[in-house]
């Protein structure tokens, strides 16, 4: 196979336009909501009604985004028809007990229901990660190293919001998650590059890497760590805000800017006349 | 069993896009939508430059990722291998479009005409507009309706033009051939036995069913 960095219009990978910011909104809302429910349930944050309400609101807004994106919104019920193989169907099915349990926790201030909702929420988050990775037409999405990235991003965004709602708490988990999130992101990028990816995808990630490191990890870590020493709720909240919004920004980039498709390749350059066949050519790939 | 495939002899294709036009005419696809098209690919560096014409479209994969991800079961694979979409089930989520590594799926939001909204639709556009295709996924069907109709009349797809996809019928150089790969005597089976061929993105494990011939068998 001959990789060719040159771009050939209509042949080299190009940016997909089927999923836009509304699709990204589903992953942003779903991840943040599920992460917040988990953070609140497993750390015993109170009041339960507040955290369950905000968590469900994020998930609901995400689902609203995707509902606004589909071409036939009044047929949305059909999304439940294919649980055998479709992670989108599974996401929809899991949302039902998630809202039921979260709603119960919200109405009755039930710690047990909150725990159950958090567990279901983690599976909801997993479904979302698998939705992205099943997108075989987008090399940046289908890479298996993206699954843990999506999971930890959701948890980190949820913990970031919990720092806004309950400043000063969950500082240590937040710092750990920041470290893990950055480590997994680096691992994903290096594996993606090693396994081959469209030039456009690599360029977009390269351009966003430094801001993500500084604004999304170093600065929030300093703010959250500093808040622990100074007991400043403002520092903690600002750190949480950066932790969350930086994750949202990267998800937006992942879905709308780095999502170059597979493109085409010439399986073998054919024989013409007395000439010889040529090697396969795959333009626009690293 | 029957397994319909398309064979494109890259040595014969001249990039005339007659198949593209025939497909558009046969399926009345909207402006900008090409279920079948021919890529013009220039490779190499001067003076060793090659030009290859590459017909592409839905590969009607053995293991179609579009069908796996489809949440509504709108995408189905027939017993003869053709992948089809039930437009009445599809919700237009475009998950299939991002799952397809061949960029073969399309979705249009609005009714379009070739000369724009101000000029209005041409008569044939108005006559052949299908509202079922708005907001849902669409792609090459291997002209399944022609095949079914032909089979009902006792015709053989790939052999009798009435039962053969429009793109294959229109090909001026016979670069495109269609037929049953499970029939050892079909034209496609013989072509693949007598020549060297490859498929697009085989490493992804989808089992694409467009074969590209590039040389004689050794």
XYZ file of C-alpha atoms in Angstrom:
504
model
C 0.000 0.000 0.000
C 1.297 3.443 -0.939
C 0.094 6.157 1.438
C 0.077 9.495 -0.274
C -0.080 12.681 1.764
C -1.348 14.641 -1.221
C -5.001 15.505 -1.266
C -7.083 14.421 -4.247
C -10.503 16.038 -4.089
C -13.308 13.513 -3.878
C -10.850 10.684 -3.261
C -8.859 11.711 -0.175
C -10.853 11.671 3.061
C -13.087 14.687 3.556
C -14.914 16.035 6.575
C -18.201 14.269 7.207
C -21.234 16.531 7.472
C -23.879 14.006 8.434
C -23.434 14.604 12.163
C -23.004 18.175 13.339
C -22.926 20.043 16.648
C -26.306 18.562 17.581
C -24.813 15.070 17.539
C -21.892 16.360 19.571
C -24.481 17.809 21.951
C -25.804 14.335 22.627
C -22.381 13.084 23.636
C -21.716 16.219 25.667
C -25.031 16.079 27.519
C -25.041 12.312 27.944
C -21.477 12.163 29.195
C -21.796 15.075 31.583
C -25.141 13.927 32.952
C -24.035 10.338 33.474
C -20.767 11.503 35.022
C -22.584 13.859 37.379
C -25.023 11.173 38.513
C -22.094 8.843 39.206
C -20.106 11.500 41.055
C -23.065 12.493 43.212
C -24.182 8.940 43.956
C -20.815 7.408 44.763
C -19.581 10.384 46.787
C -22.867 10.890 48.611
C -23.363 14.486 47.500
C -26.512 16.223 48.684
C -29.156 17.356 48.033
C -29.986 14.331 45.905
C -32.822 16.151 44.164
C -30.470 18.840 42.862
C -27.859 16.458 41.481
C -30.366 14.065 39.973
C -32.238 16.973 38.376
C -29.124 18.510 36.831
C -27.805 15.112 35.705
C -31.068 14.169 34.028
C -31.363 17.637 32.516
C -27.990 17.231 30.805
C -28.934 13.807 29.464
C -32.335 15.062 28.361
C -30.816 18.050 26.569
C -28.429 15.703 24.791
C -31.302 13.545 23.618
C -33.189 16.650 22.548
C -30.184 17.655 20.432
C -30.149 14.335 18.618
C -33.913 14.444 18.160
C -33.508 17.825 16.483
C -30.904 16.343 14.141
C -32.749 13.340 12.778
C -34.482 13.716 9.432
C -37.804 12.231 10.526
C -38.252 13.261 14.174
C -41.865 12.068 14.383
C -40.682 8.532 13.691
C -38.217 8.637 16.566
C -39.961 5.699 18.226
C -38.391 3.475 15.534
C -35.059 3.965 17.265
C -36.039 1.135 19.615
C -36.332 -1.503 16.875
C -32.817 -2.933 16.703
C -31.373 -3.846 20.115
C -29.679 -6.935 18.641
C -26.789 -4.957 17.173
C -27.384 -1.207 17.283
C -25.780 0.745 20.122
C -28.083 3.643 19.296
C -31.095 1.462 20.065
C -29.426 0.292 23.265
C -28.747 3.894 24.268
C -32.423 4.690 23.771
C -33.559 1.665 25.752
C -31.191 2.384 28.621
C -32.481 5.960 28.791
C -35.884 4.670 29.942
C -34.797 3.110 33.274
C -32.275 5.894 33.661
C -34.977 8.564 33.673
C -37.297 6.389 35.770
C -34.698 5.795 38.481
C -33.333 9.340 38.318
C -36.865 10.699 38.481
C -37.593 8.548 41.518
C -34.443 9.815 43.218
C -35.436 13.375 42.382
C -38.986 13.098 43.700
C -38.337 10.984 46.804
C -34.771 12.033 47.647
C -33.839 8.365 47.555
C -30.150 7.543 47.887
C -30.771 3.974 46.699
C -32.532 5.122 43.542
C -29.706 7.589 42.954
C -27.155 4.777 43.161
C -29.185 2.659 40.745
C -29.580 5.599 38.364
C -25.826 6.192 38.494
C -25.104 2.564 37.566
C -27.559 2.675 34.680
C -26.058 6.032 33.723
C -22.628 4.465 33.449
C -24.038 1.917 31.016
C -25.675 4.773 29.115
C -22.252 6.399 28.883
C -20.791 3.124 27.647
C -23.495 2.911 24.967
C -22.523 6.376 23.779
C -18.864 5.404 23.566
C -19.813 2.349 21.530
C -22.041 4.410 19.225
C -19.013 6.440 18.240
C -16.697 3.458 17.890
C -19.181 1.554 15.677
C -18.946 4.336 13.108
C -16.690 2.407 10.782
C -16.638 5.111 8.154
C -14.781 7.602 10.358
C -11.241 6.464 11.233
C -10.937 8.833 14.211
C -14.122 7.443 15.739
C -13.735 3.763 15.116
C -10.353 3.486 16.808
C -10.751 1.238 19.882
C -8.581 3.543 21.999
C -11.382 6.126 21.828
C -13.770 4.069 23.976
C -11.944 4.607 27.306
C -11.377 8.226 26.303
C -15.119 8.785 25.914
C -15.863 7.059 29.216
C -13.356 9.064 31.229
C -14.318 12.299 29.484
C -17.908 11.792 30.600
C -16.864 11.114 34.183
C -14.513 14.105 34.220
C -17.168 16.439 32.835
C -19.626 15.216 35.450
C -17.129 15.720 38.277
C -16.389 19.176 36.844
C -20.071 20.111 37.143
C -20.188 18.680 40.659
C -17.385 21.088 41.592
C -19.626 23.901 40.441
C -22.580 22.661 42.468
C -20.636 21.535 45.534
C -17.327 23.462 45.555
C -14.499 21.941 47.529
C -15.758 18.394 47.336
C -14.410 15.708 45.038
C -11.106 17.554 44.586
C -8.980 14.417 44.711
C -11.140 12.414 42.255
C -11.118 15.456 39.985
C -7.330 15.607 39.982
C -7.059 11.866 39.345
C -9.574 12.062 36.513
C -7.698 14.953 34.936
C -4.523 12.863 34.910
C -6.253 9.797 33.538
C -8.143 11.809 30.926
C -4.976 13.373 29.591
C -3.085 10.069 29.634
C -5.808 8.280 27.708
C -6.056 11.144 25.235
C -2.298 10.968 24.536
C -2.555 7.201 24.155
C -5.451 7.573 21.718
C -3.597 10.139 19.598
C -0.392 8.121 19.425
C -2.211 4.906 18.522
C -4.344 6.676 15.943
C -1.253 8.072 14.279
C 0.565 4.742 14.448
C -2.362 2.829 12.944
C -2.939 5.371 10.199
C -5.472 8.157 9.918
C -6.541 10.850 7.467
C -4.126 13.771 7.275
C -6.958 16.188 8.095
C -7.780 14.383 11.328
C -4.193 14.437 12.515
C -3.865 18.153 11.689
C -6.999 19.068 13.646
C -5.931 17.098 16.695
C -2.409 18.528 16.536
C -3.803 22.067 16.527
C -6.079 21.437 19.500
C -3.619 19.478 21.610
C -1.796 22.310 23.377
C -4.891 24.315 24.359
C -6.486 21.097 25.628
C -3.430 20.320 27.740
C -3.078 23.798 29.220
C -6.678 24.970 29.561
C -8.231 21.573 30.040
C -5.748 19.915 32.381
C -2.874 21.975 33.790
C -4.910 25.067 34.679
C -7.881 23.182 36.185
C -5.480 21.001 38.167
C -3.740 24.100 39.562
C -7.064 25.758 40.393
C -8.576 22.688 42.036
C -5.342 21.921 43.893
C -5.019 25.573 44.944
C -8.612 25.575 46.170
C -7.719 22.689 48.472
C -5.030 24.756 50.158
C -6.819 28.094 50.221
C -10.324 26.683 50.770
C -11.562 29.014 48.036
C -14.791 27.838 46.513
C -14.297 30.172 43.555
C -11.053 28.507 42.559
C -12.702 25.117 42.819
C -15.658 26.239 40.723
C -13.439 27.780 38.079
C -11.387 24.606 37.921
C -14.543 22.545 37.539
C -15.816 24.846 34.834
C -12.608 24.500 32.831
C -12.526 20.745 33.380
C -16.026 20.388 31.983
C -15.975 22.876 29.136
C -12.618 21.663 27.828
C -14.126 18.179 27.512
C -17.117 19.603 25.676
C -14.807 21.491 23.331
C -12.837 18.363 22.457
C -16.032 16.378 21.854
C -17.217 19.129 19.535
C -13.913 18.936 17.660
C -14.050 15.148 17.538
C -17.518 15.107 15.990
C -17.468 18.185 13.783
C -13.850 19.006 12.915
C -11.715 15.856 13.097
C -14.268 13.501 11.607
C -12.687 12.924 8.223
C -14.161 9.932 6.476
C -12.372 6.905 5.049
C -12.056 8.333 1.562
C -11.259 6.039 -1.336
C -8.218 4.153 -2.490
C -7.148 2.723 -5.795
C -6.967 -1.000 -4.935
C -4.375 -1.515 -7.693
C -3.432 0.813 -10.495
C -4.573 -1.138 -13.562
C -2.563 -2.276 -16.530
C -2.851 0.098 -19.497
C -1.622 -1.137 -22.838
C 1.790 -2.744 -22.456
C 2.404 -1.178 -19.035
C 2.573 -2.906 -15.699
C 0.083 -2.662 -12.854
C 0.884 -0.239 -10.062
C 0.720 -0.577 -6.292
C -2.408 0.410 -4.397
C -2.681 4.119 -3.721
C -4.375 5.641 -0.694
C -4.267 9.423 -0.934
C -4.717 11.750 2.015
C -3.566 9.317 4.686
C -0.733 9.468 7.178
C -27.958 -19.347 -3.249
C -27.553 -16.154 -5.198
C -25.010 -13.450 -4.547
C -25.113 -10.430 -6.811
C -21.880 -8.544 -7.325
C -20.573 -5.815 -9.577
C -17.270 -6.194 -11.395
C -15.459 -3.115 -12.677
C -12.631 -3.731 -15.116
C -10.357 -0.766 -14.423
C -8.431 -1.467 -17.629
C -11.552 -0.760 -19.646
C -13.140 2.154 -17.768
C -12.606 5.439 -19.597
C -14.255 7.684 -17.014
C -17.057 8.832 -19.301
C -19.570 8.982 -16.411
C -22.300 7.466 -18.581
C -23.057 5.080 -15.698
C -23.397 8.098 -13.399
C -25.878 9.710 -15.754
C -27.763 6.459 -16.312
C -28.096 5.970 -12.565
C -29.369 9.493 -12.064
C -31.836 9.072 -14.879
C -33.011 5.690 -13.689
C -33.357 6.561 -10.024
C -34.212 10.260 -10.285
C -31.726 11.197 -7.592
C -31.646 14.792 -6.417
C -28.993 17.270 -7.554
C -25.680 16.487 -5.867
C -26.642 12.906 -5.091
C -24.784 10.243 -7.049
C -25.476 6.665 -6.104
C -22.985 5.655 -8.812
C -20.041 7.804 -9.779
C -16.604 7.397 -11.311
C -13.600 8.881 -9.554
C -10.783 10.297 -11.641
C -7.567 9.572 -9.764
C -4.173 10.824 -10.889
C -1.267 9.207 -9.064
C 2.506 9.116 -9.235
C 4.987 11.852 -9.993
C 6.157 13.194 -13.333
C 7.034 11.520 -15.638
C 5.590 8.331 -14.146
C 2.000 9.482 -13.766
C -1.005 7.194 -13.931
C -4.657 8.024 -14.312
C -7.235 5.585 -12.999
C -10.997 5.741 -13.295
C -12.682 4.147 -10.350
C -16.445 3.455 -10.298
C -17.751 3.597 -6.731
C -21.028 3.342 -4.875
C -22.665 1.087 -2.324
C -20.617 -2.101 -2.080
C -23.555 -4.212 -0.835
C -21.186 -5.631 1.757
C -21.350 -9.165 3.133
C -21.280 -7.682 6.635
C -22.652 -4.187 6.120
C -21.797 -1.845 9.002
C -24.718 0.366 7.956
C -27.120 -2.454 8.781
C -25.458 -3.274 12.101
C -25.739 0.253 13.425
C -29.180 1.094 12.023
C -31.447 1.584 15.060
C -34.711 1.216 13.156
C -33.988 -1.932 11.075
C -34.631 0.181 7.980
C -31.464 -1.167 6.399
C -31.773 -4.800 5.426
C -29.821 -7.337 3.421
C -31.793 -9.484 1.009
C -31.098 -13.160 0.455
C -29.456 -12.288 -2.851
C -26.974 -9.987 -1.066
C -28.493 -6.652 -2.040
C -28.588 -4.119 0.802
C -31.777 -2.052 0.758
C -33.387 0.686 2.829
C -37.016 0.785 3.944
C -37.688 4.503 3.568
C -40.825 4.257 5.697
C -38.881 2.915 8.691
C -35.780 5.086 8.445
C -35.639 7.924 10.990
C -32.876 9.788 9.175
C -30.346 9.646 12.002
C -27.526 9.236 9.442
C -25.772 6.736 11.682
C -25.490 4.467 8.628
C -23.829 7.287 6.703
C -21.025 7.632 9.252
C -20.750 3.856 9.566
C -20.261 3.331 5.823
C -16.564 3.388 4.871
C -17.478 3.845 1.210
C -19.303 7.183 1.533
C -22.188 5.580 -0.289
C -25.078 6.956 1.728
C -26.818 10.264 1.334
C -29.525 12.254 3.037
C -31.332 15.307 1.716
C -33.358 17.596 3.926
C -35.296 19.512 1.297
C -36.801 19.097 -2.124
C -34.140 20.227 -4.598
C -34.146 21.084 -8.275
C -31.197 21.219 -10.643
C -31.568 24.919 -11.464
C -32.393 26.113 -7.961
C -35.546 27.183 -6.215
C -35.986 30.385 -8.239
C -35.999 28.615 -11.593
C -38.418 25.984 -10.362
C -38.499 22.313 -11.129
C -38.252 20.829 -14.560
C -41.216 18.747 -15.649
C -39.483 15.433 -15.119
C -38.228 16.515 -11.691
C -41.727 17.350 -10.578
C -43.113 14.139 -12.039
C -40.539 11.865 -10.452
C -40.164 13.511 -7.047
C -40.550 10.988 -4.246
C -41.386 12.570 -0.873
C -40.443 9.328 0.890
C -36.777 10.127 0.201
C -36.741 13.423 2.094
C -34.951 13.274 5.447
C -33.988 9.613 5.202
C -30.931 7.655 4.086
C -30.642 6.675 0.437
C -28.117 4.817 -1.672
C -27.580 2.492 -4.650
C -30.017 -0.412 -4.716
C -28.298 -2.345 -7.528
C -31.575 -1.441 -9.291
C -33.317 -4.087 -7.195
C -36.672 -3.215 -8.729
C -35.365 -3.978 -12.233
C -33.856 -7.231 -10.992
C -37.068 -8.327 -9.306
C -39.179 -7.430 -12.286
C -36.787 -9.215 -14.616
C -36.677 -12.331 -12.479
C -40.464 -12.404 -12.433
C -40.330 -12.566 -16.230
C -37.786 -15.384 -16.175
C -34.851 -13.161 -17.142
C -31.290 -13.434 -15.849
C -29.731 -10.388 -14.101
C -26.419 -9.510 -15.693
C -27.338 -11.298 -18.883
C -30.663 -9.800 -19.891
C -30.556 -6.011 -19.907
C -34.108 -5.698 -18.627
C -32.979 -7.350 -15.361
C -29.623 -5.587 -15.074
C -28.697 -2.375 -13.199
C -28.869 0.776 -15.305
C -25.208 1.649 -14.777
C -24.092 -1.704 -16.198
C -26.438 -1.456 -19.156
C -25.135 1.973 -20.062
C -21.397 1.244 -19.825
C -19.899 2.048 -23.223
C -16.811 -0.127 -22.776
C -18.362 -3.061 -20.929
C -16.139 -2.199 -17.984
C -19.056 -2.803 -15.628
C -20.484 -6.290 -15.339
C -23.154 -7.564 -12.989
C -24.249 -11.028 -12.022
C -24.449 -13.912 -9.623
C -21.103 -14.845 -8.072
C -22.520 -18.178 -6.900
C -23.205 -19.130 -10.512
C -19.896 -20.459 -11.865
C -20.989 -19.801 -15.430
C -21.957 -16.175 -14.913
C -19.920 -13.471 -16.613
C -18.761 -12.079 -13.267
C -17.555 -15.481 -12.045
C -15.596 -16.067 -15.247
C -14.100 -12.578 -15.214
C -12.909 -12.968 -11.647
C -11.483 -16.408 -12.370
C -9.584 -15.197 -15.428
C -8.255 -11.938 -13.979
C -6.633 -10.454 -10.908
C -8.925 -8.293 -8.849
C -9.057 -6.367 -5.567
C -11.723 -4.838 -3.431
C -11.928 -1.483 -1.674
C -10.907 -1.245 2.016
C -10.907 -5.015 2.455
C -8.968 -4.658 5.699
C -12.106 -3.292 7.369
C -13.774 -6.689 7.112
C -16.994 -5.512 5.502
C -16.778 -7.910 2.538
C -17.488 -5.391 -0.229
C -19.111 -6.743 -3.379
C -17.657 -4.506 -6.031
C -14.577 -6.159 -7.511
C -11.936 -4.159 -9.355
C -10.060 -6.013 -12.090
C -6.580 -4.650 -12.751
C -4.705 -7.337 -14.709
C -4.928 -10.770 -16.304
C -4.520 -13.790 -14.062
C -0.820 -14.736 -13.789
